[in-house]
PDB file of C-alpha atoms and ligand atoms in Angstrom:
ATOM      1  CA  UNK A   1     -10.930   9.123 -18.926  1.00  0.00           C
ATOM      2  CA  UNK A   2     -14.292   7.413 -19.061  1.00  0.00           C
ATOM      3  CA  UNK A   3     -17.530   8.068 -19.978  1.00  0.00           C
ATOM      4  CA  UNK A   4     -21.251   6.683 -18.768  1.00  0.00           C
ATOM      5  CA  UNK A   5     -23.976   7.493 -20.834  1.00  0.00           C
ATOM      6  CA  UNK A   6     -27.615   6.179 -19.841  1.00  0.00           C
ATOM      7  CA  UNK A   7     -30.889   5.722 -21.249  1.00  0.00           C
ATOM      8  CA  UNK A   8     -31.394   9.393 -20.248  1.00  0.00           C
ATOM      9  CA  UNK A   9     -28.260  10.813 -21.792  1.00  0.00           C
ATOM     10  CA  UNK A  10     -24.259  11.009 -20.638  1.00  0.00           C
ATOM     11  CA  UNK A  11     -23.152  11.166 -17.146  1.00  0.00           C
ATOM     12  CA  UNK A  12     -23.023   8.494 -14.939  1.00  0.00           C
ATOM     13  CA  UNK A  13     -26.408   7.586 -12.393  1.00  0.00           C
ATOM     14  CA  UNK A  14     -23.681   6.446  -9.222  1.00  0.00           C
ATOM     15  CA  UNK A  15     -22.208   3.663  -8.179  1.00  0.00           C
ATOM     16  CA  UNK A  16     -24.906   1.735  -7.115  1.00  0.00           C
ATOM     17  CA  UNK A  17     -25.241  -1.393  -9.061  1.00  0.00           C
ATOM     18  CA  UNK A  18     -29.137  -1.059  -9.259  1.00  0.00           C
ATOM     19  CA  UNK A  19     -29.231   1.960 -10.700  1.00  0.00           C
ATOM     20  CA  UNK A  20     -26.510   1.447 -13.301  1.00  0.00           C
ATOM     21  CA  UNK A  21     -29.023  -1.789 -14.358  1.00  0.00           C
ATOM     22  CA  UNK A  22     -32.516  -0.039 -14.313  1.00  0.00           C
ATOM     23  CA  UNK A  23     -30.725   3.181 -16.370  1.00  0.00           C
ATOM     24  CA  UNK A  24     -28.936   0.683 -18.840  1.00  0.00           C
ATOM     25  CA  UNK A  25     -25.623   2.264 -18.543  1.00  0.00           C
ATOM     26  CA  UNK A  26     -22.707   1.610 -20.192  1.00  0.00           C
ATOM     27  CA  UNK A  27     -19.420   3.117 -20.228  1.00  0.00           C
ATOM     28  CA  UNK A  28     -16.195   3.518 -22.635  1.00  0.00           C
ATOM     29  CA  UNK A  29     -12.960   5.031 -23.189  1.00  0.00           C
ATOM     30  CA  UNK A  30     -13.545   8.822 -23.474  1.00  0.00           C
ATOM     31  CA  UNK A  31     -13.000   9.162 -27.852  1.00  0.00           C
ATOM     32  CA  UNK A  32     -10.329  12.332 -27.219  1.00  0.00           C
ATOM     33  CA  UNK A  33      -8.310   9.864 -24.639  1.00  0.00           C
ATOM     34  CA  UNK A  34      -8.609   7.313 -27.147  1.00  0.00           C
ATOM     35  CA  UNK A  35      -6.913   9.229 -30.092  1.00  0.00           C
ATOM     36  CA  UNK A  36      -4.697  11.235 -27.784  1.00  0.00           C
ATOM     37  CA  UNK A  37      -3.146   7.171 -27.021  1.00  0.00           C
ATOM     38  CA  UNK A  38      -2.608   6.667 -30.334  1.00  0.00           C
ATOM     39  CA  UNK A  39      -0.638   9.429 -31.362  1.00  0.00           C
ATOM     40  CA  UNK A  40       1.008   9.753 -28.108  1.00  0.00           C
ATOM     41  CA  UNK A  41       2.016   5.739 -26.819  1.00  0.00           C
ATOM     42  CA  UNK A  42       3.928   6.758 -23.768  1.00  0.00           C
ATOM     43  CA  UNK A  43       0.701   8.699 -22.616  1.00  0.00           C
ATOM     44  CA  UNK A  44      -0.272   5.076 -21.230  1.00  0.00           C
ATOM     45  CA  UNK A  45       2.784   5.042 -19.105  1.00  0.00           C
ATOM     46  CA  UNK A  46       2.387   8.615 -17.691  1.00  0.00           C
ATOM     47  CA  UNK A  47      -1.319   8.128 -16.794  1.00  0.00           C
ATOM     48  CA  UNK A  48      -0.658   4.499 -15.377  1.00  0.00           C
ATOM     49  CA  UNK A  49       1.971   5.719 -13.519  1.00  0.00           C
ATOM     50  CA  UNK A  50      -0.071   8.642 -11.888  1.00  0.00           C
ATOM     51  CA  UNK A  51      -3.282   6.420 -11.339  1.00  0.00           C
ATOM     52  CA  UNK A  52      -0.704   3.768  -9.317  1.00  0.00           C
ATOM     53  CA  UNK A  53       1.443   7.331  -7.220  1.00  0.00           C
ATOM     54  CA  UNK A  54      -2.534   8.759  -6.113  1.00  0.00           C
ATOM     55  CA  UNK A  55      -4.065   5.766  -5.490  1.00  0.00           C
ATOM     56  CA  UNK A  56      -1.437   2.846  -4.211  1.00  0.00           C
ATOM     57  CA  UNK A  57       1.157   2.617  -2.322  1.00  0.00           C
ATOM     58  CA  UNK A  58       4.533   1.586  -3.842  1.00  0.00           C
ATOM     59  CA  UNK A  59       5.040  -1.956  -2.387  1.00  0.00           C
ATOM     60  CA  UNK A  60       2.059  -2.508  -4.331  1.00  0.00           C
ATOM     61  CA  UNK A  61       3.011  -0.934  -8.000  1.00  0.00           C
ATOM     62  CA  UNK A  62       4.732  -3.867  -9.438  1.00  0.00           C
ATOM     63  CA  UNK A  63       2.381  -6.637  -9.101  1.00  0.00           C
ATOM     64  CA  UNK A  64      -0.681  -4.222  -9.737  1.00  0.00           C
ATOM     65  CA  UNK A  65       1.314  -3.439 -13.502  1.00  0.00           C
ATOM     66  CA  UNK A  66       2.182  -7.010 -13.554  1.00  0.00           C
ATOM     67  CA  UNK A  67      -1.508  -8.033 -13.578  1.00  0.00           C
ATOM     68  CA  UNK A  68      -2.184  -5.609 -16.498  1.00  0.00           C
ATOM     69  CA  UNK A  69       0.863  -6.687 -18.737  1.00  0.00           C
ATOM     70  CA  UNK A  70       2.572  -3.130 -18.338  1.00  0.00           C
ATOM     71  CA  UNK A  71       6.643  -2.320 -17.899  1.00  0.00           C
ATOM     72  CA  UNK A  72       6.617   1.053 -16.151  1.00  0.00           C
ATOM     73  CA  UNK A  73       9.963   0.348 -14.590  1.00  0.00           C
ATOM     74  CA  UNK A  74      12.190   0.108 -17.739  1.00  0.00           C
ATOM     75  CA  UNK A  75      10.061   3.742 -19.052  1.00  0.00           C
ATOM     76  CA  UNK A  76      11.108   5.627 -15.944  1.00  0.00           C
ATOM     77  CA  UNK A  77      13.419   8.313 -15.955  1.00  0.00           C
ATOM     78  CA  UNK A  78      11.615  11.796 -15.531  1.00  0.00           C
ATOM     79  CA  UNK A  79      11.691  14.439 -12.671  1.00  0.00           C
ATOM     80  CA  UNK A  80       8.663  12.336 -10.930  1.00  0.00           C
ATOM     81  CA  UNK A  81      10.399   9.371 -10.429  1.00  0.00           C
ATOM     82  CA  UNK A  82      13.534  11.653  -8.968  1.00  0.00           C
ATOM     83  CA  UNK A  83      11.434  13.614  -6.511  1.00  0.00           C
ATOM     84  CA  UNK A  84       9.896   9.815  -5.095  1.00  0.00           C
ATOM     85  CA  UNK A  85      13.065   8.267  -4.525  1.00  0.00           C
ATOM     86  CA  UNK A  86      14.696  10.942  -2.665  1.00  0.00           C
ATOM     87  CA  UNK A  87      11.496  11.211  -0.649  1.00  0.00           C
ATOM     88  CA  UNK A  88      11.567   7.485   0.117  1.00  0.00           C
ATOM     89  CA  UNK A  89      15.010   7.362   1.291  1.00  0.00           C
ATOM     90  CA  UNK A  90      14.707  10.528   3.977  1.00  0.00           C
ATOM     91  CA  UNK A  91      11.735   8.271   4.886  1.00  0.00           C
ATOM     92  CA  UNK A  92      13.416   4.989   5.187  1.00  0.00           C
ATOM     93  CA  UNK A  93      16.679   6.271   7.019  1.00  0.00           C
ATOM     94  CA  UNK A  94      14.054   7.757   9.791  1.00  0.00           C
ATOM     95  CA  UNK A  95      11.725   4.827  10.232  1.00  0.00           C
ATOM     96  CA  UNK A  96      14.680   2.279   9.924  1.00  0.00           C
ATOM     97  CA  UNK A  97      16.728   4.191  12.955  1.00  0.00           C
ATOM     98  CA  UNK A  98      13.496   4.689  14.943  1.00  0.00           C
ATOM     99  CA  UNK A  99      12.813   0.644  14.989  1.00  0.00           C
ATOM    100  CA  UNK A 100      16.981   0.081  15.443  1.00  0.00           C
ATOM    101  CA  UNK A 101      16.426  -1.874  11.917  1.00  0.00           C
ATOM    102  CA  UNK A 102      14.368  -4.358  13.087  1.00  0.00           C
ATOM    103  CA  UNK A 103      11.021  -5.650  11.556  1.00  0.00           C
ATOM    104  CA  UNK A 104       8.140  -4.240  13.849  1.00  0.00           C
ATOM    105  CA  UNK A 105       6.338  -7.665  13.360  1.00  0.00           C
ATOM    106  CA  UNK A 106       9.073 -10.355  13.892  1.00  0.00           C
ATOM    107  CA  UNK A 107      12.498  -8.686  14.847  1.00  0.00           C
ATOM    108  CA  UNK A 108      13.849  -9.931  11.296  1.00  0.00           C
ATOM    109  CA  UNK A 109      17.331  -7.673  11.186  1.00  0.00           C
ATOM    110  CA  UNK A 110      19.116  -9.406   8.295  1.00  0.00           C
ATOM    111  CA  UNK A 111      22.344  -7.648   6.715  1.00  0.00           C
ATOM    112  CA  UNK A 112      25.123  -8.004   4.265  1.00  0.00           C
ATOM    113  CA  UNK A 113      28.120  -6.442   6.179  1.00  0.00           C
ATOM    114  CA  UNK A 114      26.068  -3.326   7.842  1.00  0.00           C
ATOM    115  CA  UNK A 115      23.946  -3.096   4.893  1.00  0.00           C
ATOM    116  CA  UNK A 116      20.582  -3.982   5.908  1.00  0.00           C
ATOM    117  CA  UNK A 117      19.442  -6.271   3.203  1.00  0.00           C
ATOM    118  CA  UNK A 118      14.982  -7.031   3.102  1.00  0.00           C
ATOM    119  CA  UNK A 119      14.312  -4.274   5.515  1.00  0.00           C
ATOM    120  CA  UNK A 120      11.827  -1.549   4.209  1.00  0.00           C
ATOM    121  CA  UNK A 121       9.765   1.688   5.869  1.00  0.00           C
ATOM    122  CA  UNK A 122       6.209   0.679   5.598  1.00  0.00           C
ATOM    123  CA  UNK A 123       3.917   3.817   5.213  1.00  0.00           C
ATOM    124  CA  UNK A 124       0.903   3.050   7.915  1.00  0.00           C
ATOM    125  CA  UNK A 125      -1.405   5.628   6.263  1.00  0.00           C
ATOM    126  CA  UNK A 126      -0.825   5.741   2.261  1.00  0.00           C
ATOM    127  CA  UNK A 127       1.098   8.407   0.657  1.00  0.00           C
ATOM    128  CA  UNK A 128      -1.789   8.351  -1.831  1.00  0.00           C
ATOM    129  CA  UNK A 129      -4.492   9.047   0.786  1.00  0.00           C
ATOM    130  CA  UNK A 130      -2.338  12.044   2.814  1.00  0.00           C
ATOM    131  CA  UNK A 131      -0.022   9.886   5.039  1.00  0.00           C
ATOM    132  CA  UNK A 132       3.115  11.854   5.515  1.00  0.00           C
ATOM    133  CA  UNK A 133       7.040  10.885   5.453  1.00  0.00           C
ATOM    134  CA  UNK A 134       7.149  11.032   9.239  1.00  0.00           C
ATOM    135  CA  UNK A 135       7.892   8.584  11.840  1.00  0.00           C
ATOM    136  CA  UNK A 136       4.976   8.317  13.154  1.00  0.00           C
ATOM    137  CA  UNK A 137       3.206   7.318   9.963  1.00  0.00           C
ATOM    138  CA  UNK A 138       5.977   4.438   9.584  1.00  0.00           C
ATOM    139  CA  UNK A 139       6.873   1.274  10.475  1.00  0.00           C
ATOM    140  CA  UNK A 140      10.338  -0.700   9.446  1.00  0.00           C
ATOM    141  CA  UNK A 141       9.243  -4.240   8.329  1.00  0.00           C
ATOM    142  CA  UNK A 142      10.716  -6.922   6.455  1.00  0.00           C
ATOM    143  CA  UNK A 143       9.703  -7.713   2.673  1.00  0.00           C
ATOM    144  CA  UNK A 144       7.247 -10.197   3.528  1.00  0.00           C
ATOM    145  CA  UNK A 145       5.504  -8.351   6.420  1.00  0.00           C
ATOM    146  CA  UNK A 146       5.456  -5.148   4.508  1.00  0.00           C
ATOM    147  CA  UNK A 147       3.709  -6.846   1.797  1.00  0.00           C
ATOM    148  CA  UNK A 148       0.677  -8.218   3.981  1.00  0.00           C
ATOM    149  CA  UNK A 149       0.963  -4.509   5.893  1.00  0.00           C
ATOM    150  CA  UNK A 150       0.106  -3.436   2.742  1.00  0.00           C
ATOM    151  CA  UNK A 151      -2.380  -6.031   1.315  1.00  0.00           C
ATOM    152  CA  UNK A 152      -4.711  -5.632   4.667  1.00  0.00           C
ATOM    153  CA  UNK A 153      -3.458  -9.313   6.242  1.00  0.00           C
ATOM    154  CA  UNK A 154      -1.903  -7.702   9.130  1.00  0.00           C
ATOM    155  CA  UNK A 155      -2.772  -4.573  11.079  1.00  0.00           C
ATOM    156  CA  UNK A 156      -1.781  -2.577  14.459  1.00  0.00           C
ATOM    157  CA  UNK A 157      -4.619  -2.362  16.835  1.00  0.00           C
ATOM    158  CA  UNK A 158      -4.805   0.260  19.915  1.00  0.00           C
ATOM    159  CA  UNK A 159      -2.573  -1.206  21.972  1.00  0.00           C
ATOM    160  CA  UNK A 160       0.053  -1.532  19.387  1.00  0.00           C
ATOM    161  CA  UNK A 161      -0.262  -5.298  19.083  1.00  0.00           C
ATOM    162  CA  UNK A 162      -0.666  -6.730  15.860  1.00  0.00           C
ATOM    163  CA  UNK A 163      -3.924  -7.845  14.251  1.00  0.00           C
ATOM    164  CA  UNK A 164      -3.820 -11.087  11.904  1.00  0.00           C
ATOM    165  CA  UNK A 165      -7.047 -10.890   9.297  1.00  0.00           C
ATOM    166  CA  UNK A 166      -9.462 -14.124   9.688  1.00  0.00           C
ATOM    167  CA  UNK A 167      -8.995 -14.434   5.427  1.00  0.00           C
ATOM    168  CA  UNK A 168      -5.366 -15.051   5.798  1.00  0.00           C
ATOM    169  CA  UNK A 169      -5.610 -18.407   5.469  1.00  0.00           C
ATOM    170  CA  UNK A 170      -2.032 -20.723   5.513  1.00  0.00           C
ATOM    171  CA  UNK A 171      -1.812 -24.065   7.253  1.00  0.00           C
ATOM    172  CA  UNK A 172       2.552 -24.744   6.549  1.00  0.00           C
ATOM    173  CA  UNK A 173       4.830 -24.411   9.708  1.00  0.00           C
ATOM    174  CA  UNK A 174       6.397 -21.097   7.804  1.00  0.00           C
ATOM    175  CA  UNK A 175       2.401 -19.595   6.990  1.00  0.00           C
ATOM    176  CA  UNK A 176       1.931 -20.421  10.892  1.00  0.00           C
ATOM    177  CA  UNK A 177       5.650 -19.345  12.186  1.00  0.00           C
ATOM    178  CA  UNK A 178       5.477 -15.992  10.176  1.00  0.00           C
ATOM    179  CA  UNK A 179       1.443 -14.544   9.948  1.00  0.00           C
ATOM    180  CA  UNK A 180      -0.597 -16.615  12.445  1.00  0.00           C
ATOM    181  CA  UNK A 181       1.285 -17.014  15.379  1.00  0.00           C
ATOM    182  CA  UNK A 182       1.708 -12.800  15.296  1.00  0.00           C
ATOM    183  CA  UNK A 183      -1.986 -12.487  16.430  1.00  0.00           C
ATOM    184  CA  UNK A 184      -1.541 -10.166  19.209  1.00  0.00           C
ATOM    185  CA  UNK A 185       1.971  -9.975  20.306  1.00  0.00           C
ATOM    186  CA  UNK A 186       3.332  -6.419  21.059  1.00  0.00           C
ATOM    187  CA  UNK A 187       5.073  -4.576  18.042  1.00  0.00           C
ATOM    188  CA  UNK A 188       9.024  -4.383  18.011  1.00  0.00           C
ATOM    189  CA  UNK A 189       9.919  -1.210  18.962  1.00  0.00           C
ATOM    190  CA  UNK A 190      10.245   1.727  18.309  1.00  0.00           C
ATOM    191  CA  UNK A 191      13.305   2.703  20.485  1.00  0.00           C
ATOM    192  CA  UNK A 192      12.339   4.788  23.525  1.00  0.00           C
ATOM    193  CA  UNK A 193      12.031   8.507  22.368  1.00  0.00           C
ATOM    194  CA  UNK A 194      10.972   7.877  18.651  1.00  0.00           C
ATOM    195  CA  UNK A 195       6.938   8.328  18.265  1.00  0.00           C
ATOM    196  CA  UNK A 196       5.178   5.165  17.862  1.00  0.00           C
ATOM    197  CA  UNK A 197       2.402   5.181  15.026  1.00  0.00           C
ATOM    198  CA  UNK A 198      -0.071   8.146  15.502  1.00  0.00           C
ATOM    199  CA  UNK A 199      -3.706   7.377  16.464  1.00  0.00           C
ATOM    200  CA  UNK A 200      -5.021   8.907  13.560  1.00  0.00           C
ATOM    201  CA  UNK A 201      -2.473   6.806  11.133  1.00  0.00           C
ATOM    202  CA  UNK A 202      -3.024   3.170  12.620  1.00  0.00           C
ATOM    203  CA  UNK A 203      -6.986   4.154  12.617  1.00  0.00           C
ATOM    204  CA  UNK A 204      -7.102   4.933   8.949  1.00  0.00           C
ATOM    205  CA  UNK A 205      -5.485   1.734   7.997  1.00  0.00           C
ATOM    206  CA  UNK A 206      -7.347  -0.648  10.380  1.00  0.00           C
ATOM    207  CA  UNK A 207     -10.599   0.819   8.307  1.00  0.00           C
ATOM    208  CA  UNK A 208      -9.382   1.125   4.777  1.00  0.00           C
ATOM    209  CA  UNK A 209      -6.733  -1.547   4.480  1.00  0.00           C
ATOM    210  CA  UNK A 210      -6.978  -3.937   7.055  1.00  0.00           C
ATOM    211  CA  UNK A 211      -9.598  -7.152   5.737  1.00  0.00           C
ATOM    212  CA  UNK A 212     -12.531  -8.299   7.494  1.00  0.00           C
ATOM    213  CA  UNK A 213     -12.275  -9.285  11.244  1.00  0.00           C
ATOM    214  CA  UNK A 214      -8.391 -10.328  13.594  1.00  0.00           C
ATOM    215  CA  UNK A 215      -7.681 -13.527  14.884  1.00  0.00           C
ATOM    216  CA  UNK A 216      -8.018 -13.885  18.321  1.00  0.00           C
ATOM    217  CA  UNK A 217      -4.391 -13.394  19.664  1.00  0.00           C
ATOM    218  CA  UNK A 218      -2.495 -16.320  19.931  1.00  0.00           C
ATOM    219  CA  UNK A 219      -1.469 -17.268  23.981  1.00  0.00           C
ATOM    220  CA  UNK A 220       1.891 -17.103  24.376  1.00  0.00           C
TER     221      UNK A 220
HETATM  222 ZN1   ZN B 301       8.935  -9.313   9.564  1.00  0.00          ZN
END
Protein backbone atom coordinates (compact mmCIF):
# COMPACT_ATOMS: atom_id res chain seq x y z
CA UNK A 1 0.00 0.00 0.00
CA UNK A 2 2.97 2.26 0.56
CA UNK A 3 6.05 2.91 -0.79
CA UNK A 4 9.66 4.31 0.71
CA UNK A 5 12.07 5.30 -1.65
CA UNK A 6 15.57 6.73 -0.37
CA UNK A 7 18.43 8.56 -1.54
CA UNK A 8 19.68 5.11 -2.67
CA UNK A 9 16.59 3.98 -4.51
CA UNK A 10 12.94 2.33 -3.36
CA UNK A 11 12.51 0.19 -0.41
CA UNK A 12 12.35 1.29 2.88
CA UNK A 13 15.95 1.54 5.28
CA UNK A 14 13.68 0.28 8.76
CA UNK A 15 11.99 1.75 11.21
CA UNK A 16 14.50 3.44 12.94
CA UNK A 17 13.98 7.10 12.92
CA UNK A 18 17.78 7.81 12.31
CA UNK A 19 18.09 6.03 9.49
CA UNK A 20 14.91 7.14 7.74
CA UNK A 21 16.65 10.95 8.38
CA UNK A 22 20.33 10.26 7.26
CA UNK A 23 18.73 8.20 3.94
CA UNK A 24 16.16 11.11 3.29
CA UNK A 25 13.25 8.89 2.93
CA UNK A 26 10.02 9.59 2.08
CA UNK A 27 7.06 7.60 1.48
CA UNK A 28 3.56 7.74 -0.55
CA UNK A 29 0.56 6.02 -1.59
CA UNK A 30 1.68 3.13 -3.87
CA UNK A 31 0.43 4.91 -7.72
CA UNK A 32 -1.55 1.34 -8.67
CA UNK A 33 -3.44 1.65 -5.05
CA UNK A 34 -4.00 5.10 -5.85
CA UNK A 35 -5.87 4.59 -9.24
CA UNK A 36 -7.29 1.25 -8.19
CA UNK A 37 -9.31 3.91 -5.29
CA UNK A 38 -10.50 5.87 -7.80
CA UNK A 39 -12.16 3.63 -9.99
CA UNK A 40 -13.12 1.35 -7.29
CA UNK A 41 -14.51 3.83 -4.01
CA UNK A 42 -15.67 1.01 -1.84
CA UNK A 43 -12.02 -0.45 -2.10
CA UNK A 44 -11.40 2.10 0.91
CA UNK A 45 -14.00 0.37 2.94
CA UNK A 46 -12.79 -3.23 2.23
CA UNK A 47 -9.11 -2.43 2.99
CA UNK A 48 -10.08 -0.26 6.15
CA UNK A 49 -12.11 -2.81 7.26
CA UNK A 50 -9.37 -5.60 6.96
CA UNK A 51 -6.51 -3.29 8.38
CA UNK A 52 -9.08 -2.68 11.66
CA UNK A 53 -10.22 -7.20 11.71
CA UNK A 54 -5.94 -8.03 11.62
CA UNK A 55 -4.82 -5.50 13.62
CA UNK A 56 -7.60 -4.30 16.42
CA UNK A 57 -9.82 -5.65 18.32
CA UNK A 58 -13.54 -4.80 17.81
CA UNK A 59 -14.33 -2.69 20.94
CA UNK A 60 -11.87 -0.57 19.38
CA UNK A 61 -13.20 -0.26 15.51
CA UNK A 62 -15.59 2.51 15.96
CA UNK A 63 -13.69 5.19 17.54
CA UNK A 64 -10.44 4.19 15.52
CA UNK A 65 -12.92 4.97 12.06
CA UNK A 66 -14.34 7.78 13.96
CA UNK A 67 -10.93 9.49 14.22
CA UNK A 68 -10.40 9.08 10.42
CA UNK A 69 -13.93 10.41 9.30
CA UNK A 70 -14.96 6.85 7.88
CA UNK A 71 -18.70 5.03 8.11
CA UNK A 72 -17.83 1.34 7.81
CA UNK A 73 -20.92 0.38 9.73
CA UNK A 74 -23.68 1.65 7.34
CA UNK A 75 -21.26 -0.24 4.17
CA UNK A 76 -21.43 -3.61 5.88
CA UNK A 77 -23.25 -6.37 4.61
CA UNK A 78 -20.87 -9.08 3.01
CA UNK A 79 -20.01 -12.74 4.04
CA UNK A 80 -17.10 -11.16 6.42
CA UNK A 81 -19.17 -9.33 8.53
CA UNK A 82 -21.59 -12.69 8.78
CA UNK A 83 -18.80 -15.08 9.68
CA UNK A 84 -17.66 -12.26 12.78
CA UNK A 85 -20.88 -11.98 14.29
CA UNK A 86 -21.71 -15.52 14.57
CA UNK A 87 -18.20 -16.02 15.91
CA UNK A 88 -18.73 -13.31 18.53
CA UNK A 89 -21.88 -14.58 19.83
CA UNK A 90 -20.61 -18.50 20.41
CA UNK A 91 -17.92 -16.40 22.17
CA UNK A 92 -20.02 -14.19 24.27
CA UNK A 93 -22.66 -16.92 25.37
CA UNK A 94 -19.38 -18.96 26.75
CA UNK A 95 -17.51 -16.20 28.51
CA UNK A 96 -20.84 -14.59 29.80
CA UNK A 97 -21.98 -18.18 31.50
CA UNK A 98 -18.41 -18.85 32.70
CA UNK A 99 -18.38 -15.34 34.82
CA UNK A 100 -22.44 -16.05 35.79
CA UNK A 101 -22.84 -12.52 33.79
CA UNK A 102 -21.03 -10.57 35.95
CA UNK A 103 -18.25 -7.96 35.11
CA UNK A 104 -14.82 -9.63 36.11
CA UNK A 105 -13.71 -6.11 37.38
CA UNK A 106 -16.70 -4.76 39.44
CA UNK A 107 -19.59 -7.41 39.60
CA UNK A 108 -21.73 -4.90 37.34
CA UNK A 109 -24.77 -7.52 36.30
CA UNK A 110 -27.29 -5.04 34.88
CA UNK A 111 -30.43 -6.45 32.84
CA UNK A 112 -33.62 -5.56 31.14
CA UNK A 113 -35.94 -8.50 32.14
CA UNK A 114 -33.16 -11.47 31.77
CA UNK A 115 -31.58 -9.70 29.01
CA UNK A 116 -28.28 -8.70 30.10
CA UNK A 117 -28.02 -5.17 28.94
CA UNK A 118 -23.82 -3.47 28.95
CA UNK A 119 -22.30 -6.83 29.49
CA UNK A 120 -19.69 -7.88 26.78
CA UNK A 121 -16.88 -10.94 26.34
CA UNK A 122 -13.63 -9.15 26.40
CA UNK A 123 -10.98 -11.06 24.26
CA UNK A 124 -7.69 -11.08 26.74
CA UNK A 125 -5.33 -11.88 23.83
CA UNK A 126 -6.59 -10.10 20.42
CA UNK A 127 -8.32 -11.96 17.79
CA UNK A 128 -5.96 -10.01 15.51
CA UNK A 129 -2.76 -11.28 17.18
CA UNK A 130 -4.02 -15.29 17.46
CA UNK A 131 -6.22 -15.14 20.64
CA UNK A 132 -8.87 -17.73 20.22
CA UNK A 133 -12.84 -17.79 20.95
CA UNK A 134 -12.25 -19.84 24.09
CA UNK A 135 -12.90 -19.27 27.63
CA UNK A 136 -9.88 -19.04 28.68
CA UNK A 137 -8.89 -16.20 26.39
CA UNK A 138 -12.10 -14.24 27.77
CA UNK A 139 -13.32 -12.25 30.26
CA UNK A 140 -17.18 -10.88 30.67
CA UNK A 141 -16.88 -7.11 31.51
CA UNK A 142 -19.07 -4.27 31.44
CA UNK A 143 -18.88 -1.48 28.58
CA UNK A 144 -16.74 0.72 30.45
CA UNK A 145 -14.24 -1.87 31.81
CA UNK A 146 -14.02 -3.57 28.49
CA UNK A 147 -13.08 -0.40 26.97
CA UNK A 148 -9.96 0.34 29.34
CA UNK A 149 -9.31 -3.78 29.02
CA UNK A 150 -8.87 -2.90 25.73
CA UNK A 151 -7.12 0.55 25.72
CA UNK A 152 -4.20 -0.93 28.19
CA UNK A 153 -5.72 1.07 31.55
CA UNK A 154 -6.46 -2.08 33.25
CA UNK A 155 -4.77 -5.47 33.19
CA UNK A 156 -4.82 -9.05 35.07
CA UNK A 157 -1.60 -9.78 36.77
CA UNK A 158 -0.46 -13.47 37.99
CA UNK A 159 -2.50 -13.78 40.66
CA UNK A 160 -5.56 -12.82 38.82
CA UNK A 161 -5.90 -9.45 40.53
CA UNK A 162 -6.31 -6.55 38.52
CA UNK A 163 -3.61 -4.06 37.52
CA UNK A 164 -4.64 -0.21 37.25
CA UNK A 165 -1.94 1.67 34.72
CA UNK A 166 -0.04 4.73 36.59
CA UNK A 167 -1.30 7.02 33.18
CA UNK A 168 -4.86 6.52 34.07
CA UNK A 169 -5.21 9.54 35.54
CA UNK A 170 -9.05 10.63 37.04
CA UNK A 171 -9.48 12.50 40.30
CA UNK A 172 -13.95 12.42 40.36
CA UNK A 173 -15.55 10.04 43.01
CA UNK A 174 -16.89 7.87 39.76
CA UNK A 175 -12.91 7.94 38.01
CA UNK A 176 -11.89 6.78 41.71
CA UNK A 177 -15.10 4.38 42.50
CA UNK A 178 -14.76 2.63 39.01
CA UNK A 179 -10.65 2.46 37.78
CA UNK A 180 -8.56 3.40 40.85
CA UNK A 181 -9.93 1.83 43.67
CA UNK A 182 -9.68 -1.74 41.41
CA UNK A 183 -5.84 -1.72 41.95
CA UNK A 184 -5.41 -5.16 43.11
CA UNK A 185 -8.60 -6.67 44.18
CA UNK A 186 -9.22 -10.32 43.04
CA UNK A 187 -11.15 -10.75 39.63
CA UNK A 188 -14.97 -11.79 39.77
CA UNK A 189 -15.16 -15.12 38.97
CA UNK A 190 -15.13 -17.32 36.89
CA UNK A 191 -17.56 -19.93 38.42
CA UNK A 192 -15.75 -22.97 39.83
CA UNK A 193 -15.06 -25.42 36.87
CA UNK A 194 -14.80 -22.79 33.98
CA UNK A 195 -10.88 -22.05 33.14
CA UNK A 196 -9.74 -18.81 34.35
CA UNK A 197 -7.55 -16.77 31.75
CA UNK A 198 -4.59 -18.92 30.42
CA UNK A 199 -1.01 -17.93 31.39
CA UNK A 200 0.00 -17.45 28.03
CA UNK A 201 -3.24 -15.06 27.26
CA UNK A 202 -3.02 -12.65 30.40
CA UNK A 203 0.98 -12.56 29.60
CA UNK A 204 0.57 -11.35 26.08
CA UNK A 205 -1.68 -8.57 27.07
CA UNK A 206 0.17 -7.35 30.22
CA UNK A 207 3.19 -6.79 27.47
CA UNK A 208 1.43 -5.56 24.40
CA UNK A 209 -1.62 -3.78 25.74
CA UNK A 210 -1.30 -3.02 29.16
CA UNK A 211 0.50 0.92 29.56
CA UNK A 212 3.48 1.67 31.45
CA UNK A 213 3.74 0.55 35.17
CA UNK A 214 0.22 -0.64 37.97
CA UNK A 215 -0.75 1.22 40.80
CA UNK A 216 0.13 -0.13 43.88
CA UNK A 217 -3.08 -2.04 45.00
CA UNK A 218 -5.34 -0.16 46.90
CA UNK A 219 -5.76 -1.64 50.90
CA UNK A 220 -8.93 -2.74 51.38
ZN1 LIG B 1 -17.16 -3.43 35.21
Amino acid sequence: MWEVRTDRGPGSPGSGLRNLRESGATGQLAPELGNALRREPQLLHRMARSLLDLHFPPSLHSELCEAVGLDLESEETGRLSAIRRKRDRRMRELVLTAYEYRCAFCGYDGRIGAVPVGLEAAHVRWWAFGGPDDVDNGLCLCALHHKLFDKGVLGVDEHHRILVSQRFVGHSPAAREHVTALAGRPLVGPQPGARPVAVGHRAWHTRQVFRGDPRPAVPA
